[in-house]
Amino acid sequence: MKAVAVFPGSQQVKIIEQDVPRLTQPDQVALRLLDVGICGTDKEICSFEYGTPPSGDDHLVIGHESLAEIVQVGSAVERFEVGDLVVPSVRRPCPHPGCLACRSGHQDYCYTGEFTERGIKEAHGYMAEYVVDHERYMNVVPPDLRGIAVLAEPLTIAEKALEQIFWMMQNRPPWLDPQTPSHERGRGLSALVLGIGPVGLLGAMTLATAGFTTYVYSRELPPSPRIDLVNAIGATYVSSQTATFPDLAAQIGNIDLVYEAVGRSHFALQALRVLGTNGIFVLTGVPVLQDFVQSDPAHLMRTMVLKNQMLLGTVNAGPEAFAAALRDLAAFRRRWPAVVRTLIAGRYPPEQAPALILGRPAGIKSVITFDAPVAGQSSGPR
Ligand SMILES: [Zn+2]
Ligand SMILES: [Zn+2]
């Protein structure tokens, strides 16, 4: 079978032939991959800036944003049967008995850092025709989400952040009554999304769905399909080429939430300066470590204290966030059917993966498909 792998030693990204994996434990499922999304993390791995092969291997099979069909179940599998659709989570627990996070199934909060991540860190990923995995890491996908469920994994970034934001808001009166329905939890509050890539756009859709008055700020100027998307979901786009952060703060008023999805430290620090009273600042982007900036920490510290601000870093994600992502994908499709049809820019065969990963991203999300399209059928979004 085919897989897409990166070889850090020889600095190559290529298609490899492998044996089809077999079940070796009763709690395992065999997956036939349908769709695998490409993202910035894959680009970093294929540029040899990030990612580690499993110990003893010279290569890493990439791919962590996936949708698969179960084709075989082990004798102890309880929740799934052949034919079910699933989105696997990415991170696997560390081996330490004392890691409270991993031992309770919350490896996204692992204390030791010795977790593995499929397709990223010391474990092969999902950009392969078949994969074997354990039942407990599978998230069930309703069949009618077949066309868009590959977006669930990148959407978990926003969902996990929102889960924590609402928990904090409910504990900071007078913001939020715990009985508030989920689509009204952001009502009366403003959210500023930094960045217009897939993470930023999915974040903006999530925040708008939760009722926030949502703004998206990035360098891009119109015309742009991404800016059209921001407008189509009822959010407001502002370009950093036409407005500064203080201009933006004057336009928005109190900025209750900043959702950072760029991974540039100077941009994030400028935004932190305009965070409002009782504001929460969520960091999701991972900057390169040489990204030095001059700063004024005393000013930032003073403002954060006097305005009760909170700074939150978050890495995806646990089962609750996957369930929320699948619920929200269905909600997005009900609310903005035309927008949702544009989220997947195209589906491509695995042979095109290296060029797509290393090239300039076209559209919002490019997807590698292992599910050969029927002759005459469009390779676009389904
Ligand atoms: Zn990703
Ligand atoms: Zn751990």
mmCIF file with all atom_site columns, N, CA and C in Angstrom, residues 158-199:
data_model
loop_
_atom_site.group_PDB
_atom_site.id
_atom_site.type_symbol
_atom_site.label_atom_id
_atom_site.label_alt_id
_atom_site.label_comp_id
_atom_site.label_asym_id
_atom_site.label_entity_id
_atom_site.label_seq_id
_atom_site.pdbx_PDB_ins_code
_atom_site.Cartn_x
_atom_site.Cartn_y
_atom_site.Cartn_z
_atom_site.occupancy
_atom_site.B_iso_or_equiv
_atom_site.pdbx_formal_charge
_atom_site.auth_seq_id
_atom_site.auth_comp_id
_atom_site.auth_asym_id
_atom_site.auth_atom_id
_atom_site.pdbx_PDB_model_num
ATOM 1   N N  . ALA A 1 158 ? -9.890  25.344 17.952 1.00 0.00 ? 158 ALA A N  1
ATOM 2   C CA . ALA A 1 158 ? -10.839 26.361 18.433 1.00 0.00 ? 158 ALA A CA 1
ATOM 3   C C  . ALA A 1 158 ? -11.760 25.788 19.505 1.00 0.00 ? 158 ALA A C  1
ATOM 4   N N  . GLU A 1 159 ? -12.183 24.546 19.319 1.00 0.00 ? 159 GLU A N  1
ATOM 5   C CA . GLU A 1 159 ? -13.144 23.968 20.271 1.00 0.00 ? 159 GLU A CA 1
ATOM 6   C C  . GLU A 1 159 ? -12.526 23.804 21.658 1.00 0.00 ? 159 GLU A C  1
ATOM 7   N N  . LYS A 1 160 ? -11.274 23.349 21.699 1.00 0.00 ? 160 LYS A N  1
ATOM 8   C CA . LYS A 1 160 ? -10.634 23.179 23.006 1.00 0.00 ? 160 LYS A CA 1
ATOM 9   C C  . LYS A 1 160 ? -10.443 24.546 23.668 1.00 0.00 ? 160 LYS A C  1
ATOM 10  N N  . ALA A 1 161 ? -10.052 25.545 22.870 1.00 0.00 ? 161 ALA A N  1
ATOM 11  C CA . ALA A 1 161 ? -9.883  26.891 23.434 1.00 0.00 ? 161 ALA A CA 1
ATOM 12  C C  . ALA A 1 161 ? -11.206 27.397 23.998 1.00 0.00 ? 161 ALA A C  1
ATOM 13  N N  . LEU A 1 162 ? -12.278 27.214 23.231 1.00 0.00 ? 162 LEU A N  1
ATOM 14  C CA . LEU A 1 162 ? -13.580 27.732 23.645 1.00 0.00 ? 162 LEU A CA 1
ATOM 15  C C  . LEU A 1 162 ? -14.084 27.046 24.910 1.00 0.00 ? 162 LEU A C  1
ATOM 16  N N  . GLU A 1 163 ? -13.842 25.733 24.973 1.00 0.00 ? 163 GLU A N  1
ATOM 17  C CA . GLU A 1 163 ? -14.194 24.959 26.165 1.00 0.00 ? 163 GLU A CA 1
ATOM 18  C C  . GLU A 1 163 ? -13.593 25.626 27.416 1.00 0.00 ? 163 GLU A C  1
ATOM 19  N N  . GLN A 1 164 ? -12.315 26.002 27.311 1.00 0.00 ? 164 GLN A N  1
ATOM 20  C CA . GLN A 1 164 ? -11.635 26.597 28.465 1.00 0.00 ? 164 GLN A CA 1
ATOM 21  C C  . GLN A 1 164 ? -12.098 28.032 28.706 1.00 0.00 ? 164 GLN A C  1
ATOM 22  N N  . ILE A 1 165 ? -12.313 28.762 27.618 1.00 0.00 ? 165 ILE A N  1
ATOM 23  C CA . ILE A 1 165 ? -12.762 30.152 27.753 1.00 0.00 ? 165 ILE A CA 1
ATOM 24  C C  . ILE A 1 165 ? -14.098 30.197 28.489 1.00 0.00 ? 165 ILE A C  1
ATOM 25  N N  . PHE A 1 166 ? -15.029 29.329 28.087 1.00 0.00 ? 166 PHE A N  1
ATOM 26  C CA . PHE A 1 166 ? -16.347 29.371 28.713 1.00 0.00 ? 166 PHE A CA 1
ATOM 27  C C  . PHE A 1 166 ? -16.280 28.913 30.159 1.00 0.00 ? 166 PHE A C  1
ATOM 28  N N  . TRP A 1 167 ? -15.408 27.982 30.433 1.00 0.00 ? 167 TRP A N  1
ATOM 29  C CA . TRP A 1 167 ? -15.241 27.563 31.818 1.00 0.00 ? 167 TRP A CA 1
ATOM 30  C C  . TRP A 1 167 ? -14.774 28.754 32.657 1.00 0.00 ? 167 TRP A C  1
ATOM 31  N N  . MET A 1 168 ? -13.823 29.522 32.116 1.00 0.00 ? 168 MET A N  1
ATOM 32  C CA . MET A 1 168 ? -13.317 30.678 32.868 1.00 0.00 ? 168 MET A CA 1
ATOM 33  C C  . MET A 1 168 ? -14.365 31.767 32.971 1.00 0.00 ? 168 MET A C  1
ATOM 34  N N  . MET A 1 169 ? -15.100 31.969 31.873 1.00 0.00 ? 169 MET A N  1
ATOM 35  C CA . MET A 1 169 ? -16.108 33.026 31.900 1.00 0.00 ? 169 MET A CA 1
ATOM 36  C C  . MET A 1 169 ? -17.209 32.722 32.900 1.00 0.00 ? 169 MET A C  1
ATOM 37  N N  . GLN A 1 170 ? -17.560 31.431 33.000 1.00 0.00 ? 170 GLN A N  1
ATOM 38  C CA . GLN A 1 170 ? -18.630 31.071 33.929 1.00 0.00 ? 170 GLN A CA 1
ATOM 39  C C  . GLN A 1 170 ? -18.199 31.244 35.377 1.00 0.00 ? 170 GLN A C  1
ATOM 40  N N  . ASN A 1 171 ? -16.898 31.295 35.566 1.00 0.00 ? 171 ASN A N  1
ATOM 41  C CA . ASN A 1 171 ? -16.406 31.463 36.920 1.00 0.00 ? 171 ASN A CA 1
ATOM 42  C C  . ASN A 1 171 ? -15.979 32.900 37.204 1.00 0.00 ? 171 ASN A C  1
ATOM 43  N N  . ARG A 1 172 ? -16.297 33.811 36.279 1.00 0.00 ? 172 ARG A N  1
ATOM 44  C CA . ARG A 1 172 ? -15.952 35.211 36.475 1.00 0.00 ? 172 ARG A CA 1
ATOM 45  C C  . ARG A 1 172 ? -17.195 36.058 36.284 1.00 0.00 ? 172 ARG A C  1
ATOM 46  N N  . PRO A 1 173 ? -18.048 36.151 37.279 1.00 0.00 ? 173 PRO A N  1
ATOM 47  C CA . PRO A 1 173 ? -19.261 36.939 37.138 1.00 0.00 ? 173 PRO A CA 1
ATOM 48  C C  . PRO A 1 173 ? -18.890 38.382 36.809 1.00 0.00 ? 173 PRO A C  1
ATOM 49  N N  . PRO A 1 174 ? -19.730 39.158 36.159 1.00 0.00 ? 174 PRO A N  1
ATOM 50  C CA . PRO A 1 174 ? -21.111 38.801 35.803 1.00 0.00 ? 174 PRO A CA 1
ATOM 51  C C  . PRO A 1 174 ? -21.239 38.333 34.371 1.00 0.00 ? 174 PRO A C  1
ATOM 52  N N  . TRP A 1 175 ? -20.223 37.715 33.846 1.00 0.00 ? 175 TRP A N  1
ATOM 53  C CA . TRP A 1 175 ? -20.251 37.440 32.421 1.00 0.00 ? 175 TRP A CA 1
ATOM 54  C C  . TRP A 1 175 ? -21.309 36.471 31.950 1.00 0.00 ? 175 TRP A C  1
ATOM 55  N N  . LEU A 1 176 ? -21.383 35.351 32.588 1.00 0.00 ? 176 LEU A N  1
ATOM 56  C CA . LEU A 1 176 ? -22.147 34.304 31.929 1.00 0.00 ? 176 LEU A CA 1
ATOM 57  C C  . LEU A 1 176 ? -22.892 33.426 32.905 1.00 0.00 ? 176 LEU A C  1
ATOM 58  N N  . ASP A 1 177 ? -24.170 33.240 32.617 1.00 0.00 ? 177 ASP A N  1
ATOM 59  C CA . ASP A 1 177 ? -24.987 32.301 33.359 1.00 0.00 ? 177 ASP A CA 1
ATOM 60  C C  . ASP A 1 177 ? -24.699 30.900 32.806 1.00 0.00 ? 177 ASP A C  1
ATOM 61  N N  . PRO A 1 178 ? -24.423 29.925 33.672 1.00 0.00 ? 178 PRO A N  1
ATOM 62  C CA . PRO A 1 178 ? -24.114 28.574 33.163 1.00 0.00 ? 178 PRO A CA 1
ATOM 63  C C  . PRO A 1 178 ? -25.239 27.971 32.326 1.00 0.00 ? 178 PRO A C  1
ATOM 64  N N  . GLN A 1 179 ? -26.459 28.493 32.471 1.00 0.00 ? 179 GLN A N  1
ATOM 65  C CA . GLN A 1 179 ? -27.590 27.947 31.700 1.00 0.00 ? 179 GLN A CA 1
ATOM 66  C C  . GLN A 1 179 ? -27.641 28.487 30.266 1.00 0.00 ? 179 GLN A C  1
ATOM 67  N N  . THR A 1 180 ? -26.776 29.451 29.935 1.00 0.00 ? 180 THR A N  1
ATOM 68  C CA . THR A 1 180 ? -26.836 30.066 28.609 1.00 0.00 ? 180 THR A CA 1
ATOM 69  C C  . THR A 1 180 ? -26.666 29.006 27.522 1.00 0.00 ? 180 THR A C  1
ATOM 70  N N  . PRO A 1 181 ? -27.567 28.986 26.505 1.00 0.00 ? 181 PRO A N  1
ATOM 71  C CA . PRO A 1 181 ? -27.377 28.018 25.414 1.00 0.00 ? 181 PRO A CA 1
ATOM 72  C C  . PRO A 1 181 ? -26.074 28.277 24.667 1.00 0.00 ? 181 PRO A C  1
ATOM 73  N N  . SER A 1 182 ? -25.486 27.209 24.103 1.00 0.00 ? 182 SER A N  1
ATOM 74  C CA . SER A 1 182 ? -24.125 27.321 23.565 1.00 0.00 ? 182 SER A CA 1
ATOM 75  C C  . SER A 1 182 ? -24.006 28.375 22.472 1.00 0.00 ? 182 SER A C  1
ATOM 76  N N  . HIS A 1 183 ? -25.062 28.568 21.655 1.00 0.00 ? 183 HIS A N  1
ATOM 77  C CA . HIS A 1 183 ? -24.931 29.534 20.566 1.00 0.00 ? 183 HIS A CA 1
ATOM 78  C C  . HIS A 1 183 ? -25.087 30.977 21.045 1.00 0.00 ? 183 HIS A C  1
ATOM 79  N N  . GLU A 1 184 ? -25.363 31.163 22.348 1.00 0.00 ? 184 GLU A N  1
ATOM 80  C CA . GLU A 1 184 ? -25.502 32.537 22.855 1.00 0.00 ? 184 GLU A CA 1
ATOM 81  C C  . GLU A 1 184 ? -24.410 32.885 23.863 1.00 0.00 ? 184 GLU A C  1
ATOM 82  N N  . ARG A 1 185 ? -23.461 31.968 24.044 1.00 0.00 ? 185 ARG A N  1
ATOM 83  C CA . ARG A 1 185 ? -22.494 32.183 25.125 1.00 0.00 ? 185 ARG A CA 1
ATOM 84  C C  . ARG A 1 185 ? -21.579 33.364 24.877 1.00 0.00 ? 185 ARG A C  1
ATOM 85  N N  . GLY A 1 186 ? -21.404 33.741 23.608 1.00 0.00 ? 186 GLY A N  1
ATOM 86  C CA . GLY A 1 186 ? -20.561 34.902 23.315 1.00 0.00 ? 186 GLY A CA 1
ATOM 87  C C  . GLY A 1 186 ? -21.353 36.177 23.099 1.00 0.00 ? 186 GLY A C  1
ATOM 88  N N  . ARG A 1 187 ? -22.672 36.120 23.332 1.00 0.00 ? 187 ARG A N  1
ATOM 89  C CA . ARG A 1 187 ? -23.516 37.281 23.028 1.00 0.00 ? 187 ARG A CA 1
ATOM 90  C C  . ARG A 1 187 ? -23.081 38.508 23.827 1.00 0.00 ? 187 ARG A C  1
ATOM 91  N N  . GLY A 1 188 ? -22.986 39.646 23.152 1.00 0.00 ? 188 GLY A N  1
ATOM 92  C CA . GLY A 1 188 ? -22.586 40.883 23.824 1.00 0.00 ? 188 GLY A CA 1
ATOM 93  C C  . GLY A 1 188 ? -21.083 41.017 23.969 1.00 0.00 ? 188 GLY A C  1
ATOM 94  N N  . LEU A 1 189 ? -20.338 40.017 23.507 1.00 0.00 ? 189 LEU A N  1
ATOM 95  C CA . LEU A 1 189 ? -18.877 40.052 23.639 1.00 0.00 ? 189 LEU A CA 1
ATOM 96  C C  . LEU A 1 189 ? -18.226 40.121 22.262 1.00 0.00 ? 189 LEU A C  1
ATOM 97  N N  . SER A 1 190 ? -17.019 40.718 22.230 1.00 0.00 ? 190 SER A N  1
ATOM 98  C CA . SER A 1 190 ? -16.317 40.806 20.954 1.00 0.00 ? 190 SER A CA 1
ATOM 99  C C  . SER A 1 190 ? -15.132 39.853 20.951 1.00 0.00 ? 190 SER A C  1
ATOM 100 N N  . ALA A 1 191 ? -14.879 39.284 19.788 1.00 0.00 ? 191 ALA A N  1
ATOM 101 C CA . ALA A 1 191 ? -13.721 38.405 19.622 1.00 0.00 ? 191 ALA A CA 1
ATOM 102 C C  . ALA A 1 191 ? -12.922 38.884 18.428 1.00 0.00 ? 191 ALA A C  1
ATOM 103 N N  . LEU A 1 192 ? -11.627 38.937 18.611 1.00 0.00 ? 192 LEU A N  1
ATOM 104 C CA . LEU A 1 192 ? -10.726 39.333 17.531 1.00 0.00 ? 192 LEU A CA 1
ATOM 105 C C  . LEU A 1 192 ? -9.853  38.139 17.176 1.00 0.00 ? 192 LEU A C  1
ATOM 106 N N  . VAL A 1 193 ? -9.974  37.686 15.922 1.00 0.00 ? 193 VAL A N  1
ATOM 107 C CA . VAL A 1 193 ? -9.163  36.555 15.444 1.00 0.00 ? 193 VAL A CA 1
ATOM 108 C C  . VAL A 1 193 ? -7.969  37.128 14.697 1.00 0.00 ? 193 VAL A C  1
ATOM 109 N N  . LEU A 1 194 ? -6.782  36.704 15.053 1.00 0.00 ? 194 LEU A N  1
ATOM 110 C CA . LEU A 1 194 ? -5.575  37.119 14.334 1.00 0.00 ? 194 LEU A CA 1
ATOM 111 C C  . LEU A 1 194 ? -5.192  36.018 13.357 1.00 0.00 ? 194 LEU A C  1
ATOM 112 N N  . GLY A 1 195 ? -5.227  36.343 12.065 1.00 0.00 ? 195 GLY A N  1
ATOM 113 C CA . GLY A 1 195 ? -4.832  35.344 11.061 1.00 0.00 ? 195 GLY A CA 1
ATOM 114 C C  . GLY A 1 195 ? -6.014  34.847 10.269 1.00 0.00 ? 195 GLY A C  1
ATOM 115 N N  . ILE A 1 196 ? -5.761  34.599 8.983  1.00 0.00 ? 196 ILE A N  1
ATOM 116 C CA . ILE A 1 196 ? -6.840  34.229 8.062  1.00 0.00 ? 196 ILE A CA 1
ATOM 117 C C  . ILE A 1 196 ? -6.533  32.893 7.369  1.00 0.00 ? 196 ILE A C  1
ATOM 118 N N  . GLY A 1 197 ? -5.666  32.082 7.992  1.00 0.00 ? 197 GLY A N  1
ATOM 119 C CA . GLY A 1 197 ? -5.425  30.715 7.510  1.00 0.00 ? 197 GLY A CA 1
ATOM 120 C C  . GLY A 1 197 ? -6.543  29.798 7.994  1.00 0.00 ? 197 GLY A C  1
ATOM 121 N N  . PRO A 1 198 ? -6.421  28.493 7.766  1.00 0.00 ? 198 PRO A N  1
ATOM 122 C CA . PRO A 1 198 ? -7.484  27.561 8.175  1.00 0.00 ? 198 PRO A CA 1
ATOM 123 C C  . PRO A 1 198 ? -7.809  27.632 9.670  1.00 0.00 ? 198 PRO A C  1
ATOM 124 N N  . VAL A 1 199 ? -6.788  27.742 10.522 1.00 0.00 ? 199 VAL A N  1
ATOM 125 C CA . VAL A 1 199 ? -7.060  27.773 11.967 1.00 0.00 ? 199 VAL A CA 1
ATOM 126 C C  . VAL A 1 199 ? -7.818  29.047 12.335 1.00 0.00 ? 199 VAL A C  1
#
